[in-house]
PDB file of C-alpha atoms in Angstrom:
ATOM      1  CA  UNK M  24     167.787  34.266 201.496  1.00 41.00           C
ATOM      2  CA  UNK M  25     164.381  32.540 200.847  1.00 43.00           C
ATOM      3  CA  UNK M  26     162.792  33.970 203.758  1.00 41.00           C
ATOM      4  CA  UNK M  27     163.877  37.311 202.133  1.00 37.00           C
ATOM      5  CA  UNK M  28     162.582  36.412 198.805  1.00 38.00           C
ATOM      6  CA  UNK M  29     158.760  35.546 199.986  1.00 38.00           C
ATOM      7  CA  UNK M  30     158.936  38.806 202.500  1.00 43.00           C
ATOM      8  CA  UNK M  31     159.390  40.875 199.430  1.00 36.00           C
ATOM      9  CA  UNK M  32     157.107  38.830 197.442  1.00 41.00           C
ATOM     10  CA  UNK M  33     154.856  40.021 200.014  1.00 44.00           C
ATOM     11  CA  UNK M  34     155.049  43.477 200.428  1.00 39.00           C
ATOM     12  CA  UNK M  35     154.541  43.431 196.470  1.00 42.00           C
ATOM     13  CA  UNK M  36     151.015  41.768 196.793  1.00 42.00           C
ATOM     14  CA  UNK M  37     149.782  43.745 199.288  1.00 39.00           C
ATOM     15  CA  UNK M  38     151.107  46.904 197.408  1.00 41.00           C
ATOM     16  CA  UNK M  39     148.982  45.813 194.092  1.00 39.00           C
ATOM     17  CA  UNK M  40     146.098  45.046 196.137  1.00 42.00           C
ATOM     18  CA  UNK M  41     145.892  48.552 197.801  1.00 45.00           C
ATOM     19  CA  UNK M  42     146.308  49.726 194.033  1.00 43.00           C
ATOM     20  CA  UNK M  43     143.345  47.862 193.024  1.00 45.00           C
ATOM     21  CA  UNK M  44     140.989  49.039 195.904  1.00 43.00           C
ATOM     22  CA  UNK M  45     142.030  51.976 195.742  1.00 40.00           C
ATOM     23  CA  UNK M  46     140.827  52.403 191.740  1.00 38.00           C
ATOM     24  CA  UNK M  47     137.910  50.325 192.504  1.00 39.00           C
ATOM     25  CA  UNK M  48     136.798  52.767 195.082  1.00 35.00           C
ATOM     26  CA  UNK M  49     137.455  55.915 192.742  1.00 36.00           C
ATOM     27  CA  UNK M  50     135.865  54.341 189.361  1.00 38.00           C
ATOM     28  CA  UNK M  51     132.840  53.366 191.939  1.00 38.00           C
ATOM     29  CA  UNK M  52     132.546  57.363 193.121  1.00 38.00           C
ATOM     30  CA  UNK M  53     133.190  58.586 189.531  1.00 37.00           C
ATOM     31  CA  UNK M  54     130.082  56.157 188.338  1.00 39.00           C
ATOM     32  CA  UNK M  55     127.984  57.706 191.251  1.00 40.00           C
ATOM     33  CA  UNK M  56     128.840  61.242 190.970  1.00 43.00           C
ATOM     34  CA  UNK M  57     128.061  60.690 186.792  1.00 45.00           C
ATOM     35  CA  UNK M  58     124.793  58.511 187.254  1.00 42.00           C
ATOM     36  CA  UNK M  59     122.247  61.671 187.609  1.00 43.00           C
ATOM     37  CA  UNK M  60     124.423  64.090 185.100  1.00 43.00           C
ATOM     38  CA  UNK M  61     123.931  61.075 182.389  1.00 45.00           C
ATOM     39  CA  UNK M  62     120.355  60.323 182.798  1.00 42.00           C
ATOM     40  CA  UNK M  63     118.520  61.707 179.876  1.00 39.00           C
ATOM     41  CA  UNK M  64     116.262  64.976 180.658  1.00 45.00           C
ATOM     42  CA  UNK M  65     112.481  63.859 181.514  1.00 48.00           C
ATOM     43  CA  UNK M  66     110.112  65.066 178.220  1.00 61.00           C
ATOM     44  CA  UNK M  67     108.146  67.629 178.759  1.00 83.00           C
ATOM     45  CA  UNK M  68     104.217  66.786 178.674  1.00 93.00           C
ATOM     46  CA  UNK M  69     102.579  70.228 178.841  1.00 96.00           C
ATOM     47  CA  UNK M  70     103.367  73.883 177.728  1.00 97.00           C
ATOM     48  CA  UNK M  71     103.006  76.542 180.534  1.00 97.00           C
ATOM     49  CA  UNK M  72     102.898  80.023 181.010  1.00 97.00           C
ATOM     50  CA  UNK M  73     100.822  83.675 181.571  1.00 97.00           C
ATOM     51  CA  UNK M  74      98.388  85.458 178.817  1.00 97.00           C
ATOM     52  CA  UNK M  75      97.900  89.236 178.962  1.00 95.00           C
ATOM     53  CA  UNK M  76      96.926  92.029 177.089  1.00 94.00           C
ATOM     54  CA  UNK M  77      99.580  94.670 175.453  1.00 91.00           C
ATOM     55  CA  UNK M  78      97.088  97.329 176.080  1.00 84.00           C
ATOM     56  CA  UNK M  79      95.384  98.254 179.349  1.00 72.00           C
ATOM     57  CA  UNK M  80      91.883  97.371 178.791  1.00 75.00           C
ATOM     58  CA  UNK M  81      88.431  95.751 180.242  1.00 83.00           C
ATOM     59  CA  UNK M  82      87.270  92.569 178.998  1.00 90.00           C
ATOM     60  CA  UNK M  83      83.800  91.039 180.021  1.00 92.00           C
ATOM     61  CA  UNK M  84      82.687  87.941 182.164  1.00 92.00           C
ATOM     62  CA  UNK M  85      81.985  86.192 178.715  1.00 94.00           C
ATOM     63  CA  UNK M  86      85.311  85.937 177.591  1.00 96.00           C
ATOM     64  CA  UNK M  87      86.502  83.143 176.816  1.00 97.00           C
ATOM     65  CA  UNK M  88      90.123  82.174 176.214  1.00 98.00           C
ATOM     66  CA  UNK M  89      90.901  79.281 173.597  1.00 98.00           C
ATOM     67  CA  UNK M  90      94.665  77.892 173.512  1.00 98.00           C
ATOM     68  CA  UNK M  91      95.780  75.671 170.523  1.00 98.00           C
ATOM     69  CA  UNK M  92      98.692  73.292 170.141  1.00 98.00           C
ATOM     70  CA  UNK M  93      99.518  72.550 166.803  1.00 97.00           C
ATOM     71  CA  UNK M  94     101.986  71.886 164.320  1.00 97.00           C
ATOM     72  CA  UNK M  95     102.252  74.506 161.292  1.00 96.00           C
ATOM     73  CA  UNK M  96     104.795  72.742 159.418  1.00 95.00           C
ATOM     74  CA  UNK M  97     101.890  69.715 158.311  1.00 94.00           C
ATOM     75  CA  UNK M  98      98.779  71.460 156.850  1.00 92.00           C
ATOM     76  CA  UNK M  99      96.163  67.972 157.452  1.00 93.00           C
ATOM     77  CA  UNK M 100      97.396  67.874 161.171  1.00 92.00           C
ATOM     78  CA  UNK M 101      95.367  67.730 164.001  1.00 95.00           C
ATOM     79  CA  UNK M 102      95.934  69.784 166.996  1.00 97.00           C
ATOM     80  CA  UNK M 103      98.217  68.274 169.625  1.00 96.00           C
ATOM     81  CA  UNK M 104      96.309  69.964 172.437  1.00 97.00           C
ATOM     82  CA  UNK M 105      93.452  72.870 172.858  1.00 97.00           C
ATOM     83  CA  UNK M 106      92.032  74.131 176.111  1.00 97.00           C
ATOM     84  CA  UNK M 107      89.757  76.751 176.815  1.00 98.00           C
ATOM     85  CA  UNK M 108      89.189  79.091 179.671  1.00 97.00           C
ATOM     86  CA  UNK M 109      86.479  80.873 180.918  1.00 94.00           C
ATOM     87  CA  UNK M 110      85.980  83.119 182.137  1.00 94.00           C
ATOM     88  CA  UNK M 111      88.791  84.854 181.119  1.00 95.00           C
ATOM     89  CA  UNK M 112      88.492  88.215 182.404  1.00 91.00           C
ATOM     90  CA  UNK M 113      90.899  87.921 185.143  1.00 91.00           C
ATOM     91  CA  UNK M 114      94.438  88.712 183.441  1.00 91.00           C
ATOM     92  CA  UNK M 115      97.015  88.032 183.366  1.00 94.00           C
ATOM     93  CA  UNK M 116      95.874  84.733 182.891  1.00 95.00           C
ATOM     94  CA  UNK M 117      98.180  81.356 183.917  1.00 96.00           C
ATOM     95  CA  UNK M 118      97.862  78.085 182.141  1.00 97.00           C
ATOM     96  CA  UNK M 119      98.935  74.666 181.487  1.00 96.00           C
ATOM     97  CA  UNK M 120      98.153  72.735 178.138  1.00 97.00           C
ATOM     98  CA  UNK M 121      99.197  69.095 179.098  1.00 97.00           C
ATOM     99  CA  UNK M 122      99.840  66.847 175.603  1.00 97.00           C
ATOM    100  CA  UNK M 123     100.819  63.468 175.165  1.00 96.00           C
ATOM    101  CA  UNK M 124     104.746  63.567 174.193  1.00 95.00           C
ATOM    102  CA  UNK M 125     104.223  60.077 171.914  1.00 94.00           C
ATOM    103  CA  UNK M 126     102.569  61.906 169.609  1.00 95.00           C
ATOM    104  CA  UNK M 127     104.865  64.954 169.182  1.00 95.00           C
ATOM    105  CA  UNK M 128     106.491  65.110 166.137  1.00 94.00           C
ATOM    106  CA  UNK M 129     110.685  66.180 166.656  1.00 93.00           C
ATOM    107  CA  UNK M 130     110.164  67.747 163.297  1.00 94.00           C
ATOM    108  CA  UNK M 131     107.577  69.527 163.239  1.00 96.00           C
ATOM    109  CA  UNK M 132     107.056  72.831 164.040  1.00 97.00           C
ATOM    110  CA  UNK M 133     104.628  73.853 166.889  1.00 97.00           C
ATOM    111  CA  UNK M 134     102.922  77.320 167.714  1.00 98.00           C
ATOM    112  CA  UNK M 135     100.551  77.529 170.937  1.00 98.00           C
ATOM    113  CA  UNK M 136      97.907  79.693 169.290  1.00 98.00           C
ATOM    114  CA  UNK M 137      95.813  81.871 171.522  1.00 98.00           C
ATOM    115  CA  UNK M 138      92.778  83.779 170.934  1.00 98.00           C
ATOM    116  CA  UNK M 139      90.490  85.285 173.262  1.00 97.00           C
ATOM    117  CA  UNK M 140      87.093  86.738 172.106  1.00 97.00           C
ATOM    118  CA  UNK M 141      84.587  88.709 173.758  1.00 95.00           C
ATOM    119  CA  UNK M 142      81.460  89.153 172.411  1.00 92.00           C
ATOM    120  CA  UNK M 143      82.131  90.704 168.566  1.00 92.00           C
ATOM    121  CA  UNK M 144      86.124  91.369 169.788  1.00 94.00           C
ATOM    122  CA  UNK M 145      88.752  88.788 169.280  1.00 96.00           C
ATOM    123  CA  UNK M 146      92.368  89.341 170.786  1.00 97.00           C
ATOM    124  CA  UNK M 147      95.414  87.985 169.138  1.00 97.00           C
ATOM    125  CA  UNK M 148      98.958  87.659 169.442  1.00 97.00           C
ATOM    126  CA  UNK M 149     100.763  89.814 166.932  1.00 95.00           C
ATOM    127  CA  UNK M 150     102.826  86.756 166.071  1.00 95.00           C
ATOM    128  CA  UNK M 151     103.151  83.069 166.536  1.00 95.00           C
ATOM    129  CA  UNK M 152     104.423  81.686 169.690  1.00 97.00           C
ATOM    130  CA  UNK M 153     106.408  78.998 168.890  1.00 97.00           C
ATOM    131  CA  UNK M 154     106.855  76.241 170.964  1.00 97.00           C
ATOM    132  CA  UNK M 155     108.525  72.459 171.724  1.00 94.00           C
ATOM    133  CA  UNK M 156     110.467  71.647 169.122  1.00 95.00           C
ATOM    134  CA  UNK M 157     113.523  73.011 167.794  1.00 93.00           C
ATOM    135  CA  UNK M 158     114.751  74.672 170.570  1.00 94.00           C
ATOM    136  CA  UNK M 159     111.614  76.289 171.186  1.00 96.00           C
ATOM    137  CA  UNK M 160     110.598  76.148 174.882  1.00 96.00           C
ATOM    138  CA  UNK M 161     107.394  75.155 176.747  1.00 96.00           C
ATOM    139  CA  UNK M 162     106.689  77.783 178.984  1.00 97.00           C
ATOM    140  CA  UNK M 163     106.063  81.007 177.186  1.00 97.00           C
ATOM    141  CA  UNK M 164     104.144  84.471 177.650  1.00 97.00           C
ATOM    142  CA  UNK M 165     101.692  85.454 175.392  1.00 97.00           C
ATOM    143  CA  UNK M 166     100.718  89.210 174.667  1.00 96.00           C
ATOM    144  CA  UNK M 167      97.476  89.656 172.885  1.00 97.00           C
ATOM    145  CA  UNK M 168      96.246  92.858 170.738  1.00 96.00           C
ATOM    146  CA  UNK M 169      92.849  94.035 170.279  1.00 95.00           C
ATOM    147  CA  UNK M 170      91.559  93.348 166.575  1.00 95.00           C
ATOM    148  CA  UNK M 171      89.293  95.391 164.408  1.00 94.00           C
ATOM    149  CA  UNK M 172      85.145  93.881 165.332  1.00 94.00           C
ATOM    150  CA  UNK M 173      83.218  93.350 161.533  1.00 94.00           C
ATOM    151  CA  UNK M 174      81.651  96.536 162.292  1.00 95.00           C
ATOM    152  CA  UNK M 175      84.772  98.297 162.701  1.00 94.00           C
ATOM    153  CA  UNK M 176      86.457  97.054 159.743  1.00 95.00           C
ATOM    154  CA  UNK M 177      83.236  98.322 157.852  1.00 96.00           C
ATOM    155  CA  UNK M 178      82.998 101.602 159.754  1.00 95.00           C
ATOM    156  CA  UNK M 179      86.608 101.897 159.119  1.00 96.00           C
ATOM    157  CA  UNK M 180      86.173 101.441 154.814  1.00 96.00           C
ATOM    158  CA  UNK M 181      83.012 103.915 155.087  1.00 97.00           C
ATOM    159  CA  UNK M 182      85.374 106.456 156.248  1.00 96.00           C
ATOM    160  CA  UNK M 183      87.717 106.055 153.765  1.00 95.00           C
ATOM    161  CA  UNK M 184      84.953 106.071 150.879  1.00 94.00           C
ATOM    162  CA  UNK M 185      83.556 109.321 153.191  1.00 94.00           C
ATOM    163  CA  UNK M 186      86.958 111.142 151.871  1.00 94.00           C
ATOM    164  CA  UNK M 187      86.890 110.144 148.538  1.00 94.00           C
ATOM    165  CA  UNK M 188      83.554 111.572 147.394  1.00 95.00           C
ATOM    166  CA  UNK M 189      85.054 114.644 146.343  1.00 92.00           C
ATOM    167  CA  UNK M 190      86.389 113.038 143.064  1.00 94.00           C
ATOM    168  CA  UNK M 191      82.888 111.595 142.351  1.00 97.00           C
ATOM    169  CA  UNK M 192      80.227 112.407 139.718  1.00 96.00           C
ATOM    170  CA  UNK M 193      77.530 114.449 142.163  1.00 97.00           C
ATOM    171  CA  UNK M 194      74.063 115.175 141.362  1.00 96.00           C
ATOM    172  CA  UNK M 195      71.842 116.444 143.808  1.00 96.00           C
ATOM    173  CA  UNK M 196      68.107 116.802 144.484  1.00 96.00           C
ATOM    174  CA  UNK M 197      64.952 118.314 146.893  1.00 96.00           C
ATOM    175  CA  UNK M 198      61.549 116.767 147.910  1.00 95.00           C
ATOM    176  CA  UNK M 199      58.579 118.905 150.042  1.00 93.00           C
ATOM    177  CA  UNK M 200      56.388 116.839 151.999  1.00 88.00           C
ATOM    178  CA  UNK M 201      54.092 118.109 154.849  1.00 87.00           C
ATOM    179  CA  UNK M 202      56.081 120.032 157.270  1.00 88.00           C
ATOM    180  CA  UNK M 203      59.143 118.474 155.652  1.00 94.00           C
ATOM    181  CA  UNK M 204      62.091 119.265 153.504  1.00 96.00           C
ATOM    182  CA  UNK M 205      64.081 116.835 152.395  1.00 96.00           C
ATOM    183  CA  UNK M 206      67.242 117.549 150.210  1.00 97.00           C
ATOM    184  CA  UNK M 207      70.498 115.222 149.096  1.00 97.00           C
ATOM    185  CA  UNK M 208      73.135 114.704 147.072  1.00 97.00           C
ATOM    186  CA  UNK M 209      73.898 111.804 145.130  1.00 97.00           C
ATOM    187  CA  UNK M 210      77.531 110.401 144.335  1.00 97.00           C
ATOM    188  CA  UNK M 211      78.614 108.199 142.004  1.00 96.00           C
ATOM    189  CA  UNK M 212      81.860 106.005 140.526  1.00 95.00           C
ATOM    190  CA  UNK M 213      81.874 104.069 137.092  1.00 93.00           C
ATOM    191  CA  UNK M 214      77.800 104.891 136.727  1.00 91.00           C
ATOM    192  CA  UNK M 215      76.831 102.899 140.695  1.00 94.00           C
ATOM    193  CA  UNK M 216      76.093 105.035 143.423  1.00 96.00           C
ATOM    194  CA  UNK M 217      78.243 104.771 146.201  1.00 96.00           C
ATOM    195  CA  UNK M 218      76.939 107.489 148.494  1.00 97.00           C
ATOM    196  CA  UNK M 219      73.958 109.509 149.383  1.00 98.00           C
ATOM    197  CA  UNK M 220      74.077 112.653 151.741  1.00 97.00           C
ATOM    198  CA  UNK M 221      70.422 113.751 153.003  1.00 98.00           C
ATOM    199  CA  UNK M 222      69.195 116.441 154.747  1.00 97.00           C
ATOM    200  CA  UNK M 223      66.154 116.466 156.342  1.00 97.00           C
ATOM    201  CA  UNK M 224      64.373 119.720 158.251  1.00 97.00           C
ATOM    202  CA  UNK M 225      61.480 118.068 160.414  1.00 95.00           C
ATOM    203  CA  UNK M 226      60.383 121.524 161.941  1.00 92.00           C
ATOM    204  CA  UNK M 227      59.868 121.652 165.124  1.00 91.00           C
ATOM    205  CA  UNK M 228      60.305 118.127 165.305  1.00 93.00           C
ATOM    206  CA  UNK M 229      64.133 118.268 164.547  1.00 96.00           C
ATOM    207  CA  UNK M 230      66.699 118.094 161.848  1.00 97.00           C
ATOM    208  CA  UNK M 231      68.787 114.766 160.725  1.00 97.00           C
ATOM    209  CA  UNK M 232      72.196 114.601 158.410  1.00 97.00           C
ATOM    210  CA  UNK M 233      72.837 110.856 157.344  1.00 98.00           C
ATOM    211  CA  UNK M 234      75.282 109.744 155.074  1.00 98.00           C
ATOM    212  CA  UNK M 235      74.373 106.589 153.511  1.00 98.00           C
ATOM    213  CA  UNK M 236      76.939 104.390 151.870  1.00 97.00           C
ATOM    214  CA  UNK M 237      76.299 101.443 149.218  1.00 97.00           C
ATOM    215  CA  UNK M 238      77.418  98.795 147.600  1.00 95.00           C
ATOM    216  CA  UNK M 239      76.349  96.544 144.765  1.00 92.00           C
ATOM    217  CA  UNK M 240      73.188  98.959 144.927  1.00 92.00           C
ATOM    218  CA  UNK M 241      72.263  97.476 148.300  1.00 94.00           C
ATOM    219  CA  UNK M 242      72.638  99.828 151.867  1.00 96.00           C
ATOM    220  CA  UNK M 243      75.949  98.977 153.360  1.00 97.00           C
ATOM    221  CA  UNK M 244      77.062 102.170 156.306  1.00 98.00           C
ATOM    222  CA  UNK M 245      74.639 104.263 157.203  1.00 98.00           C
ATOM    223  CA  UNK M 246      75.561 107.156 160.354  1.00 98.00           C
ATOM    224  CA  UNK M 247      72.873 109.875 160.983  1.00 98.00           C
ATOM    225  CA  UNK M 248      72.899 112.595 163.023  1.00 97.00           C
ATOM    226  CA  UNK M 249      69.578 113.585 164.599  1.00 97.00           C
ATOM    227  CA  UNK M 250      69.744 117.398 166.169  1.00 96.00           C
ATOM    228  CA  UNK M 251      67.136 120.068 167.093  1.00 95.00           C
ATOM    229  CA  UNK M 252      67.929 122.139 163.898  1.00 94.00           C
ATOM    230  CA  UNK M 253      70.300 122.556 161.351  1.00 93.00           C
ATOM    231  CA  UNK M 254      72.559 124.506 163.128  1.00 93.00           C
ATOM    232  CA  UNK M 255      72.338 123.135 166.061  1.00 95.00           C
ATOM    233  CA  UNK M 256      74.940 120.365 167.488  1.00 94.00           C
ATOM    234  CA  UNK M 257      74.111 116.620 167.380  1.00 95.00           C
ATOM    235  CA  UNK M 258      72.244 115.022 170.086  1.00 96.00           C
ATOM    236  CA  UNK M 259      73.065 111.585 168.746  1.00 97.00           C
ATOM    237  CA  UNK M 260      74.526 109.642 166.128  1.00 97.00           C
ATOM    238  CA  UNK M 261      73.360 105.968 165.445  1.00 98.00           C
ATOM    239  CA  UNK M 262      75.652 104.411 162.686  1.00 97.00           C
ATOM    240  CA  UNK M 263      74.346 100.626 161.332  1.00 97.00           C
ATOM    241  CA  UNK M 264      76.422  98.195 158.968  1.00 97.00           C
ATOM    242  CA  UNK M 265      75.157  95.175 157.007  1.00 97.00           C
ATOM    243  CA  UNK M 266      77.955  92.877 154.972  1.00 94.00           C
ATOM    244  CA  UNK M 267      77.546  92.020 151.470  1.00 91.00           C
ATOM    245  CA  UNK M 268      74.862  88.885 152.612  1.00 92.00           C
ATOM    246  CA  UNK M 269      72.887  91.651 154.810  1.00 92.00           C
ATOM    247  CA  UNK M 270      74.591  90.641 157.797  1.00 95.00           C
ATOM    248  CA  UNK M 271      74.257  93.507 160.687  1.00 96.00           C
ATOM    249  CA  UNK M 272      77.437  93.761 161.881  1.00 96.00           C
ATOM    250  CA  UNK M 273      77.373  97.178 163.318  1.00 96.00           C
ATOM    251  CA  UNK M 274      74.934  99.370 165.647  1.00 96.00           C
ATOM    252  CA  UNK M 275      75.540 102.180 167.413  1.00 96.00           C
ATOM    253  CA  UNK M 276      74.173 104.974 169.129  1.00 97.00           C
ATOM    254  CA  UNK M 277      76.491 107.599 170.235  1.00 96.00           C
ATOM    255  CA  UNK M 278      74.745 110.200 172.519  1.00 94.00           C
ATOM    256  CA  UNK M 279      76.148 112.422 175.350  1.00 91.00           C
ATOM    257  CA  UNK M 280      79.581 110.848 175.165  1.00 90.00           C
ATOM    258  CA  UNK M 281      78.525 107.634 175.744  1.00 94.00           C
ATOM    259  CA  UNK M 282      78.099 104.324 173.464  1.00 93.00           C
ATOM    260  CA  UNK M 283      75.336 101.841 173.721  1.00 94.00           C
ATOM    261  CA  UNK M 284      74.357  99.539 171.586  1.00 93.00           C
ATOM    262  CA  UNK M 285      71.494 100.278 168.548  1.00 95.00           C
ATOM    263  CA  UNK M 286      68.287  98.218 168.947  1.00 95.00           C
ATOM    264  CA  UNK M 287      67.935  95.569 165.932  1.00 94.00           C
ATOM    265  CA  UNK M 288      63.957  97.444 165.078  1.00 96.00           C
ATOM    266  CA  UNK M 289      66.123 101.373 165.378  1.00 96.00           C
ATOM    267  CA  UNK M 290      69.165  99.673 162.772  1.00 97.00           C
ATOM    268  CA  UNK M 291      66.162  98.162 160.070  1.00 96.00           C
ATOM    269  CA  UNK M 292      64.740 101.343 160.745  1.00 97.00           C
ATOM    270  CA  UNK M 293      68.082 102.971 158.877  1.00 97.00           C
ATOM    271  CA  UNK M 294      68.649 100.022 156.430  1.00 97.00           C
ATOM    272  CA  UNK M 295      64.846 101.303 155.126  1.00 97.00           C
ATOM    273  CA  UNK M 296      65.865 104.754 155.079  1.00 97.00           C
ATOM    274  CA  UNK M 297      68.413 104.276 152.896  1.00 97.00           C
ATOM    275  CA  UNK M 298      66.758 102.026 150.675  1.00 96.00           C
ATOM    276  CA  UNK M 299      63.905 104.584 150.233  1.00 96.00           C
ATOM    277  CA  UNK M 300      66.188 107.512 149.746  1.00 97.00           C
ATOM    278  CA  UNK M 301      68.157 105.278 146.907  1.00 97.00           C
ATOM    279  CA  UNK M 302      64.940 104.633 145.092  1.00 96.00           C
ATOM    280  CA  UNK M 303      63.832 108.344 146.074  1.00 95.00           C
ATOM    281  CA  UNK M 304      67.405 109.893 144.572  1.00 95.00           C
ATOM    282  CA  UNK M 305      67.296 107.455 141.611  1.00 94.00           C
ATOM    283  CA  UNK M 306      63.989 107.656 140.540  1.00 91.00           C
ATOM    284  CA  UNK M 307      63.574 103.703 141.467  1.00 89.00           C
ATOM    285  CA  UNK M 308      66.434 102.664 139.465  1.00 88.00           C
ATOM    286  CA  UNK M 309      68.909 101.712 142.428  1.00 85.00           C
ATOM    287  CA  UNK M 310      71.828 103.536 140.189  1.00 85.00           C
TER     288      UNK M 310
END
């Protein structure tokens, strides 16, 4: 009977030991199979991707692409990151804008701002990229857009004051020099000139049409046509634009269906034109 008693005392240890391996051995392979999935992700430390433009286009070997990390949501705070490329007249265009992830902010709210510029021409993104942080990722692509130059955006308001001279008070007036006729026509708005259209028959010699736009009394657009008589089709236009301070912004020459640029001598050259034709049309007044 004893001998029975310690044989099944037996079996029973050896029965909870197998029990115990065996849940050793499982917990063990659940730990191992969980270790990787549980390890927190690494932080990221640079934002990636590809910059391109929307629109089909050229861009010189002086680009120059300038990528900003910042965060939007503080006003006084200093870029996380910038980087500049160039040349950037290869495009698409792939980058990486490494940043120190101590100093990211996990409430902020950070944009990767890209601009690239070439010569007068900037390109932007048509909205911000966001990046990072809430949610946001770190590898993005960027499309840029062409913006308006200085001298477009004043080109661009020149035409629009070009249409409106209809409504305008208009006087007009004539001048006869040796072998040349000069004749114009004088607009005005709330007693200020804003435009002056002149004619001017050189003989032989040729024929010009400029329009001459102003503001605050001082020469702001002017675009003249030179041609080989009145009737007669352009040869060229040259167009020049100063801002308020007298800054050229603008200076073309449009001839044979090409563009080149205006020589800085040919666009004073127009700036005095119209400031003799204002004194000229005014009787020196300037209004």
């Amino acid at each position: 009977m004893r001998r029975l008693v310690w044989s099944l005392m037996s079996v029973a240890a050896l029965a909870l030991a197998g029990c115990g391996n065996s849940s050793q051995s499982s917990e063990g392979g659940t730990e191992g199979g969980n270790g990787a999935a549980q390890q927190p992700p690494a932080q990221a430390n640079q934002i990636t991707g590809q910059v391109s433009l929307r629109d089909a286009g050229d861009v010189s070997a002086s680009s120059k692409l300038d990528l900003t990390l910042i965060d939007v949501s503080n006003a006084d705070a200093a870029p996380l990151a910038t980087k500049t490329i160039e040349p950037a007249n290869t495009l698409p265009i792939s980058f990486q804008v490494p940043f120190n992830p101590a100093d990211v902010n996990p409430n902020g709210l950070y944009v990767l701002k890209a601009t690239l510029t070439d010569g007068d021409r900037k390109y932007n993104p048509p909205l911000q990229t966001q990046v990072l942080t809430k949610g946001a990722p770190t590898q993005v692509n960027i499309q840029l857009v062409a913006e308006q130059t200085p001298g477009e955006k004043e080109l661009a308001a020149f035409t629009a004051v070009q249409k409106q001279i209809g409504g305008m008070k208009i006087s007009s007036g004539t001048k006869l020099e040796d072998k040349v006729s000069r004749g114009w026509q004088v607009f005005r708005e709330a007693g200020e000139v804003k435009f002056i259209r002149e004619e001017v028959d050189y003989g032989d010699k040729g024929f010009t049409s400029t329009d001459y736009a102003y503001k605050d009394g001082k020469p702001w657009v002017v675009a003249q046509q030179k041609k080989s008589s009145k009737d007669a089709k352009p040869t060229s236009t040259e167009r020049a634009a100063w801002t308020a301070d007298g800054t050229l912004v603008l200076k073309t020459n449009d001839q044979g269906g090409k563009t080149s640029p205006l020589s800085d001598d040919e666009a004073a050259s127009l700036q005095k034109q119209s400031q003799t034709i204002l004194n000229l049309a005014t009787n020196g007044k300037g209004k």
